CSV table of C-alpha atoms and ligand atoms in Angstrom, one decimal:
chain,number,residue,atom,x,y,z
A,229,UNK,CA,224.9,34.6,258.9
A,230,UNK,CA,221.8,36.3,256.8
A,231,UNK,CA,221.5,32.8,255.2
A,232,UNK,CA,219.6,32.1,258.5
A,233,UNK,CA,217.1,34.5,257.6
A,234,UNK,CA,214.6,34.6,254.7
A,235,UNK,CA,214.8,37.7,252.3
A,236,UNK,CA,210.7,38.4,252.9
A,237,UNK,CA,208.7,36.8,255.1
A,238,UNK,CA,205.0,37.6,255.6
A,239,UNK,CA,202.8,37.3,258.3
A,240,UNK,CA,198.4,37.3,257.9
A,241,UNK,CA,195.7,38.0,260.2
A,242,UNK,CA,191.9,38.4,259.5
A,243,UNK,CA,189.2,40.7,260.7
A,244,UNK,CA,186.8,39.9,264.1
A,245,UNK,CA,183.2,40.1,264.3
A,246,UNK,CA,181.9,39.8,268.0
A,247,UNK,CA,178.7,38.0,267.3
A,248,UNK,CA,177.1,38.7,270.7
A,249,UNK,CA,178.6,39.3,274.3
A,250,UNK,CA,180.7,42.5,273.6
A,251,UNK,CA,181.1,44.3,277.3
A,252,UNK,CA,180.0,41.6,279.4
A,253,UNK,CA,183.3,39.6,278.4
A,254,UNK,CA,185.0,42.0,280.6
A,255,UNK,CA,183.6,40.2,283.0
A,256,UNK,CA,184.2,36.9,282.8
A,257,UNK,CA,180.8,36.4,280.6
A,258,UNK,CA,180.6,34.2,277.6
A,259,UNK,CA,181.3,35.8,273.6
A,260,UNK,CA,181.2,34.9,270.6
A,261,UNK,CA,183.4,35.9,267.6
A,262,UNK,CA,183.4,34.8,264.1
A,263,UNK,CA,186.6,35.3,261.5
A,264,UNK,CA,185.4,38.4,259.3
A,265,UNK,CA,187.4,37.7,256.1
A,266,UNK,CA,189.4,41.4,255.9
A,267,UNK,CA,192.9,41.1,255.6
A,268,UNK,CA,195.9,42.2,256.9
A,269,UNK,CA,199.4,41.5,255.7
A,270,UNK,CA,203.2,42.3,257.5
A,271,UNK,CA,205.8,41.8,255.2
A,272,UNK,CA,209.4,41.6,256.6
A,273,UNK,CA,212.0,42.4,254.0
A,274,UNK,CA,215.8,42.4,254.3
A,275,UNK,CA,217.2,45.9,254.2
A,276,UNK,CA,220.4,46.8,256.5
A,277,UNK,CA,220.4,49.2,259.1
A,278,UNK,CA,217.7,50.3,261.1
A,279,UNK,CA,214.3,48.6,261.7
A,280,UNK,CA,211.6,51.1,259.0
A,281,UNK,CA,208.5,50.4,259.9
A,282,UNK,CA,205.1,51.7,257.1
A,283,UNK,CA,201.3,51.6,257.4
A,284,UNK,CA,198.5,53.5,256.8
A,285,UNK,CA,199.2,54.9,260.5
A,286,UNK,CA,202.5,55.8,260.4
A,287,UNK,CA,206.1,55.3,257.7
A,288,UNK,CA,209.7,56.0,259.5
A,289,UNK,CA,212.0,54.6,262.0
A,290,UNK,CA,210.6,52.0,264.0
A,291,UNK,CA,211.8,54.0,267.3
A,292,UNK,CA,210.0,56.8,266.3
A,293,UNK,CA,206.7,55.5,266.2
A,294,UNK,CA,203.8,57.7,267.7
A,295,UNK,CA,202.4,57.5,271.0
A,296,UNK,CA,199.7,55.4,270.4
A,297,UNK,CA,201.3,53.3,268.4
A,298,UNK,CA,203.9,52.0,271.3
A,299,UNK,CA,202.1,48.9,272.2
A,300,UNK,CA,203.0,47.4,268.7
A,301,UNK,CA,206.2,48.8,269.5
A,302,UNK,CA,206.6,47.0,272.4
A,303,UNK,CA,205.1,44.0,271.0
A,304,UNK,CA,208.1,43.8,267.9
A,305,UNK,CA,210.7,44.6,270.2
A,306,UNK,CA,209.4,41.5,272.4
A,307,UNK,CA,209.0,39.4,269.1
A,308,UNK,CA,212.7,40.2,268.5
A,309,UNK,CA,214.5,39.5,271.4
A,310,UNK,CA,212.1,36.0,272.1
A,311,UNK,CA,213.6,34.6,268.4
A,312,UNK,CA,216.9,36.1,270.0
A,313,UNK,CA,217.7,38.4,266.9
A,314,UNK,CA,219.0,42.0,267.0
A,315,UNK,CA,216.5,45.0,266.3
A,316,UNK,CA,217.8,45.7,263.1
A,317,UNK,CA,218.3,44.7,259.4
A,318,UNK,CA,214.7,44.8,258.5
A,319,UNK,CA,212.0,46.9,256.7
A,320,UNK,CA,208.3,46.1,258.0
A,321,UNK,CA,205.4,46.5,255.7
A,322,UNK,CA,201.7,46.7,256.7
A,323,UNK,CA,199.0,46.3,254.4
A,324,UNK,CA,195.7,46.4,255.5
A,325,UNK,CA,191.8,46.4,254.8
A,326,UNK,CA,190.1,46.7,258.0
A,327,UNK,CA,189.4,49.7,259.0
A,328,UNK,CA,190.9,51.1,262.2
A,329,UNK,CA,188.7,51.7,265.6
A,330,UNK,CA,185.4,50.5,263.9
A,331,UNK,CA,185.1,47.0,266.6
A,332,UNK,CA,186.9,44.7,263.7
A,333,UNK,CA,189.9,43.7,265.3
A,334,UNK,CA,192.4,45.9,263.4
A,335,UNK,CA,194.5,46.3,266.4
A,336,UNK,CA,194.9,43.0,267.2
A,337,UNK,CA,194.9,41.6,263.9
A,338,UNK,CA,198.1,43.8,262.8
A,339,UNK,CA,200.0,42.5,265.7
A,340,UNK,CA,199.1,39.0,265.0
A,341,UNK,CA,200.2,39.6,261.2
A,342,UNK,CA,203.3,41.5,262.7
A,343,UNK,CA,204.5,38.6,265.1
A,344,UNK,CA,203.6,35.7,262.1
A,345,UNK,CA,205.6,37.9,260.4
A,346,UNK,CA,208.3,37.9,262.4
A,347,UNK,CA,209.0,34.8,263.2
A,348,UNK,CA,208.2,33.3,259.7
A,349,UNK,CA,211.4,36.0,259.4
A,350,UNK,CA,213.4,34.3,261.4
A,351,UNK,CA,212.4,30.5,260.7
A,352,UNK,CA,211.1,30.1,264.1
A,353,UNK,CA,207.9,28.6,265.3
A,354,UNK,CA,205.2,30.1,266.8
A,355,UNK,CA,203.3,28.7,269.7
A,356,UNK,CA,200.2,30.1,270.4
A,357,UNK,CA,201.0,31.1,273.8
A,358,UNK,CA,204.3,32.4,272.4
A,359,UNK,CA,201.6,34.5,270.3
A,360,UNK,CA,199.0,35.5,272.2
A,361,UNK,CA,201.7,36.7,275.1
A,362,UNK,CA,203.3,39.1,272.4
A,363,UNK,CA,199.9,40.3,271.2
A,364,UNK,CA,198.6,40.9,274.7
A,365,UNK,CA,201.1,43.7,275.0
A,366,UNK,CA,199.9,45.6,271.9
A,367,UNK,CA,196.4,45.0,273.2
A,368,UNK,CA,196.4,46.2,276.5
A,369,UNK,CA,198.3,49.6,275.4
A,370,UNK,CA,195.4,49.8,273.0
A,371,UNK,CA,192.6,48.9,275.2
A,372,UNK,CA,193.6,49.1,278.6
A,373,UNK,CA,192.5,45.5,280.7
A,374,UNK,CA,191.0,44.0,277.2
A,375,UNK,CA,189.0,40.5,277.8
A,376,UNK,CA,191.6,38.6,275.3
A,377,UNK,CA,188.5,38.0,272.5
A,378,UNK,CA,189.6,40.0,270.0
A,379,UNK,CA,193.2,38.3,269.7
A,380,UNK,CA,191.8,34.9,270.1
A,381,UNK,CA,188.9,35.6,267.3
A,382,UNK,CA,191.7,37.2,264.6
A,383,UNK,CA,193.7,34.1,265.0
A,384,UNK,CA,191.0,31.6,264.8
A,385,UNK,CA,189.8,29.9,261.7
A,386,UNK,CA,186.6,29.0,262.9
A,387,UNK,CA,184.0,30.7,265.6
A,388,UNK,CA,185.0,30.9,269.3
A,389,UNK,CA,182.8,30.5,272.2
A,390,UNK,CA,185.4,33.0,274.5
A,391,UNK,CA,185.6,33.6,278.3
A,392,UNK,CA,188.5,35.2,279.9
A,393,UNK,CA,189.3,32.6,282.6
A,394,UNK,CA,188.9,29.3,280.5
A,395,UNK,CA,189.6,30.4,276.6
A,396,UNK,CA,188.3,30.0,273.6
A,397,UNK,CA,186.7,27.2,272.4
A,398,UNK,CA,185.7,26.4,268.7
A,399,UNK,CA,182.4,25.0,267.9
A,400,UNK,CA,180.2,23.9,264.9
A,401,UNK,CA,178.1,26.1,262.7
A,402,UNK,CA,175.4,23.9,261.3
A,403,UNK,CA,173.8,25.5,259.2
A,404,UNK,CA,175.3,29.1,257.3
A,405,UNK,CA,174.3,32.3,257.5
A,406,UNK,CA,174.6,35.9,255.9
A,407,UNK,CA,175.6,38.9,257.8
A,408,UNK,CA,176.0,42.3,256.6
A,409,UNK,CA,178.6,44.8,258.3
A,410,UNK,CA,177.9,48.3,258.2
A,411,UNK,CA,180.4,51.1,259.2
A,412,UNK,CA,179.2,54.3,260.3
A,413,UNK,CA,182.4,55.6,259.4
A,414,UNK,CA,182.6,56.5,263.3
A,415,UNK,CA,185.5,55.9,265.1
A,416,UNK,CA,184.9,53.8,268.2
A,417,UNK,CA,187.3,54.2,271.3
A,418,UNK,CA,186.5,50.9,272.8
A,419,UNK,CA,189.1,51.7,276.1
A,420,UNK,CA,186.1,54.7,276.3
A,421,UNK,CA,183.6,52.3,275.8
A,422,UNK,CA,185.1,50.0,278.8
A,423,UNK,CA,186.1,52.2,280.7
A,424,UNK,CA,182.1,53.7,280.8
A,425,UNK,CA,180.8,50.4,281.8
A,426,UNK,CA,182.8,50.3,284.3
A,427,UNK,CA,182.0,53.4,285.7
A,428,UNK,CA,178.6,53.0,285.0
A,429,UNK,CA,179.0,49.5,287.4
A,430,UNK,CA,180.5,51.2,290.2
A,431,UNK,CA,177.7,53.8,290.5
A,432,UNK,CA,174.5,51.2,289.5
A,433,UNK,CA,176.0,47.7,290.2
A,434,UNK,CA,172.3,46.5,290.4
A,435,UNK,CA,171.2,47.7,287.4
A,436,UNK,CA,174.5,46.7,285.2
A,437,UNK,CA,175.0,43.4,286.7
A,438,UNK,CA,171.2,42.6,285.9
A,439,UNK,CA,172.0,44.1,282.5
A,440,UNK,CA,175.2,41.8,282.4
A,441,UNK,CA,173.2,38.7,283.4
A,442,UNK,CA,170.4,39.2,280.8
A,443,UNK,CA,173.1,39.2,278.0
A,444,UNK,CA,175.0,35.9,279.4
A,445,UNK,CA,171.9,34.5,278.9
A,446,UNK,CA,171.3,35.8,275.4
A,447,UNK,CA,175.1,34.5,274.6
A,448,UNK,CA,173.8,31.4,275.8
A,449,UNK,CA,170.4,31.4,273.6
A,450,UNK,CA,172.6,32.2,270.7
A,451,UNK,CA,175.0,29.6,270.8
A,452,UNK,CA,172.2,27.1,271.0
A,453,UNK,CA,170.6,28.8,267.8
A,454,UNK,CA,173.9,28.8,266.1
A,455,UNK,CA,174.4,25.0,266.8
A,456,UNK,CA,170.9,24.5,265.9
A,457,UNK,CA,170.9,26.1,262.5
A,458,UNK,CA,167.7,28.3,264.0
A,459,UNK,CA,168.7,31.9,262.5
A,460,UNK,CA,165.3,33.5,263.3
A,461,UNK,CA,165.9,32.9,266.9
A,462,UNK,CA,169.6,34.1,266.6
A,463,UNK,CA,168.5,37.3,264.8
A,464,UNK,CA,166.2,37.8,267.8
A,465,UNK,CA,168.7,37.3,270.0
A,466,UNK,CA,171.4,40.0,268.6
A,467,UNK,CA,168.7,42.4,268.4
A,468,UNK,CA,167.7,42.0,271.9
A,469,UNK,CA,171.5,42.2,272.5
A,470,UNK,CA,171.8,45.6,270.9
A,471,UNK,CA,168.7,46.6,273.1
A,472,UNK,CA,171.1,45.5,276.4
A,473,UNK,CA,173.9,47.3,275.2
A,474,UNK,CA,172.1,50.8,274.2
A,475,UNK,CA,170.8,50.4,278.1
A,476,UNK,CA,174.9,50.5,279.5
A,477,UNK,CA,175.5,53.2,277.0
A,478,UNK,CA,177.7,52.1,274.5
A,479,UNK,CA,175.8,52.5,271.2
A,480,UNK,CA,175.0,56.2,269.5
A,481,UNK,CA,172.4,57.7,267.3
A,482,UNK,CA,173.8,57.0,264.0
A,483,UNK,CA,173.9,53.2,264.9
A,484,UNK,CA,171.0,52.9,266.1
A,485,UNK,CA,169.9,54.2,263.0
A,486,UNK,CA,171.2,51.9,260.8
A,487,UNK,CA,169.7,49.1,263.3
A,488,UNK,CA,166.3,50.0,262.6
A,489,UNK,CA,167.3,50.4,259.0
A,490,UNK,CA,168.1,47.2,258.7
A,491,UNK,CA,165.2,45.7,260.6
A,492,UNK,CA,163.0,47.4,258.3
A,493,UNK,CA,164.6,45.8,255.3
A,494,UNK,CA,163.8,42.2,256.9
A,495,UNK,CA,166.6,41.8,258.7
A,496,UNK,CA,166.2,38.6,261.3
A,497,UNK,CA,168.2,40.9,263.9
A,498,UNK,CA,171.2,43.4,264.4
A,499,UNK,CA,173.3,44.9,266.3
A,500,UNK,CA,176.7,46.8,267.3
A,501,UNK,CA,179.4,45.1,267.0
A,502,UNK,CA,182.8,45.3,268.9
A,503,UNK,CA,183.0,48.1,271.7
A,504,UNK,CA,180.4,51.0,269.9
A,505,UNK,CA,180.1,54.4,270.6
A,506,UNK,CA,181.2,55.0,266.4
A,507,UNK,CA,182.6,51.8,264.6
A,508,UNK,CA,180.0,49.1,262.9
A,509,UNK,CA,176.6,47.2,263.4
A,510,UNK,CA,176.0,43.6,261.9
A,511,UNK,CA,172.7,42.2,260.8
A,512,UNK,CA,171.5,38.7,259.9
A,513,UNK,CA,169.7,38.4,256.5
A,514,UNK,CA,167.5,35.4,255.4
A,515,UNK,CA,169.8,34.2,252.5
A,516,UNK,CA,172.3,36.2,250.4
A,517,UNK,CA,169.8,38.2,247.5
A,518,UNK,CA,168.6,39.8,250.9
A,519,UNK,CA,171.4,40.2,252.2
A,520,UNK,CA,172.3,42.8,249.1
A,521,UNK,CA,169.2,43.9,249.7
A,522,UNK,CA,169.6,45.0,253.2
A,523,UNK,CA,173.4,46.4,252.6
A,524,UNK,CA,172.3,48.7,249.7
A,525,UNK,CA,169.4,49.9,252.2
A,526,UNK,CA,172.0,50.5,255.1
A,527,UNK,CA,174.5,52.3,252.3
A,528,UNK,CA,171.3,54.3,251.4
A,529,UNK,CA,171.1,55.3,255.2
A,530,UNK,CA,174.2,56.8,255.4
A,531,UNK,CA,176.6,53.8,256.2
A,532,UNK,CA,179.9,55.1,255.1
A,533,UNK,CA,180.9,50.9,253.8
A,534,UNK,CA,179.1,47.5,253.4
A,535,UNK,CA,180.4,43.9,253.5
A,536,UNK,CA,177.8,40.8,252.7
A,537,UNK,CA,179.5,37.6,253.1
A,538,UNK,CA,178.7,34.2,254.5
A,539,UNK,CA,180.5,32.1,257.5
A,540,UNK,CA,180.4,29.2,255.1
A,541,UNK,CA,183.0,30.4,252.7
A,542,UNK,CA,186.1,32.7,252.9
A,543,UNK,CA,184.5,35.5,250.5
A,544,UNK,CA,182.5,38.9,250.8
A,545,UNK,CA,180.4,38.5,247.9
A,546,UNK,CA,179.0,42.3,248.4
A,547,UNK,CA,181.1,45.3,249.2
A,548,UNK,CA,180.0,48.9,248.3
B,716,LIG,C1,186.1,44.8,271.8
B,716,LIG,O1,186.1,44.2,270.5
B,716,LIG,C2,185.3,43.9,272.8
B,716,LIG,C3,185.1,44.5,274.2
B,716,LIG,O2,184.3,43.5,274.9
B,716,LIG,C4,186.4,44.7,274.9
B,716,LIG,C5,187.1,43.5,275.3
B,716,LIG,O3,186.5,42.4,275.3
B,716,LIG,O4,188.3,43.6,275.6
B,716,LIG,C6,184.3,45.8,274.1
């Protein structure tokens, strides 16, 4: 019955950016995410016998994949048995360019690509439930009780105004602007990260949940700018945001340096971005000659990697 199945199939996810709100979506606090246009591709390819799984992270028998690796494990094996297929007859391929543990989404972005995959495989549609149930179980492997932003944002076109208990919704951008990532080269543990807030909030509940309250209000600010077109205020706003999230913890020296890097070179704001402790910081740049401007300052600093790109097209139009 192979004539049921395609020869290849491949499945696509893009990188994350968490804008502003990081942490506090934990707990049930606004975010908000914006596609990052890095790529990742699973290709599913005939080939009898057992599944073989490769990627950057690991190349062998899909049973055999290392420990911390089991969530996408689980998350195939799931994917199979809900299109009702055997585990077997398949060789999965990842290809990816977002680097791992840096706050970009790579975890959640290869199991999205790995169920699209899948099921494109197979002929069978995806619901999004259908999707964001099978991601969900590589995610919380990876992350532990993750807020559900991350999977959301890597599956959605547009920006997502995200809270755990009522879902993502997509809103406008009126007016585009230029962000520059930076990668300290640093892996981030963000189940570290979450797991120190959280701590942190048993032992100082007044003091977090006043810091957790000031940055819902920021997330609020910001998604005003954003709808306004006012990027001066929103680059206030995520810098102020760093400044809350450096007070629970999560940030580290080298990212802080290539904050005030940035803000030196004229950027309107900047921040962290994703769960810190290593991984990358964004900054907002008046138009895109500055926006060069500020990357080639931050690669100057020490940042490992840059992207420049816009939320008004698909393309980074700086890289170094
Ligand atoms: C990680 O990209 C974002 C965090 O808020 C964790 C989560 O939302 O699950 C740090």
């Amino acid at each position: 019955m192979n004539w049921l199945y395609r020869n290849e199939a491949v499945g696509l996810a893009h990188s994350k950016l968490i804008l502003v709100g990081e942490h506090v979506v934990v707990y049930d606090k606004p975010a908000i995410a914006i596609p990052f246009p890095l790529k990742i591709i699973a290709k599913i390819t005939n080939q009898p016998g057992e599944i073989t799984f490769t990627s950057d992270l690991y190349h062998g028998n899909l049973n055999d994949m290392p420990a911390n690796m089991q969530g996408l494990l689980e998350c195939i094996n799931r994917a199979f048995e809900l299109c009702q297929k055997p585990r077997e007859g398949v060789h999965i391929e990842v290809t990816s360019n977002i680097p791992i543990g840096r706050g970009l989404g790579s975890s959640a972005a290869s199991a999205t690509a790995l169920v699209r995959g899948i099921y494109h495989y197979f002929h069978k549609d995806l619901s999004l439930e259908e999707l964001f149930h099978l991601v969900g179980l590589a995610e919380t492997y990876a992350h532990g009780k993750p807020s559900g932003i991350d999977m959301m944002a890597v599956a959605s076109d547009a920006p997502i105004y995200y809270r755990k208990t009522i879902g993502a919704s997509l809103f406008h951008v009126s007016k585009p602007f230029h962000i520059i990532v930076a990668d300290t080269g640093k892996v981030g543990d963000t189940k570290k990260a979450v797991n120190h807030v959280r701590e942190m909030k048993l032992r100082n509940p007044h003091v977090v949940d006043q810091i957790i309250d000031e940055i819902e209000e920021i997330v609020r600010k910001a998604k005003a700018s954003i709808l306004e077109g006012d990027t001066k205020q929103l680059g206030i706003l995520l810098t102020r945001n760093h400044e809350k999230l450096k007070n629970l913890g999560v940030s580290d020296p080298f990212l802080d340096r290539l904050i005030t890097s940035a803000l030196n070179a004229g950027a309107l704001g900047a921040k962290l971005t994703g769960g810190g402790m290593g991984g990358c910081i964004i900054a907002l740049a008046k138009q895109k000659e500055h926006a060069v401007n500020v990357a080639k300052e931050l690669k100057k600093c020490g940042a490992k990697k840059v992207w420049c790109f816009s939320n008004a097209s698909e393309e980074i139009y700086f890289t170094e």
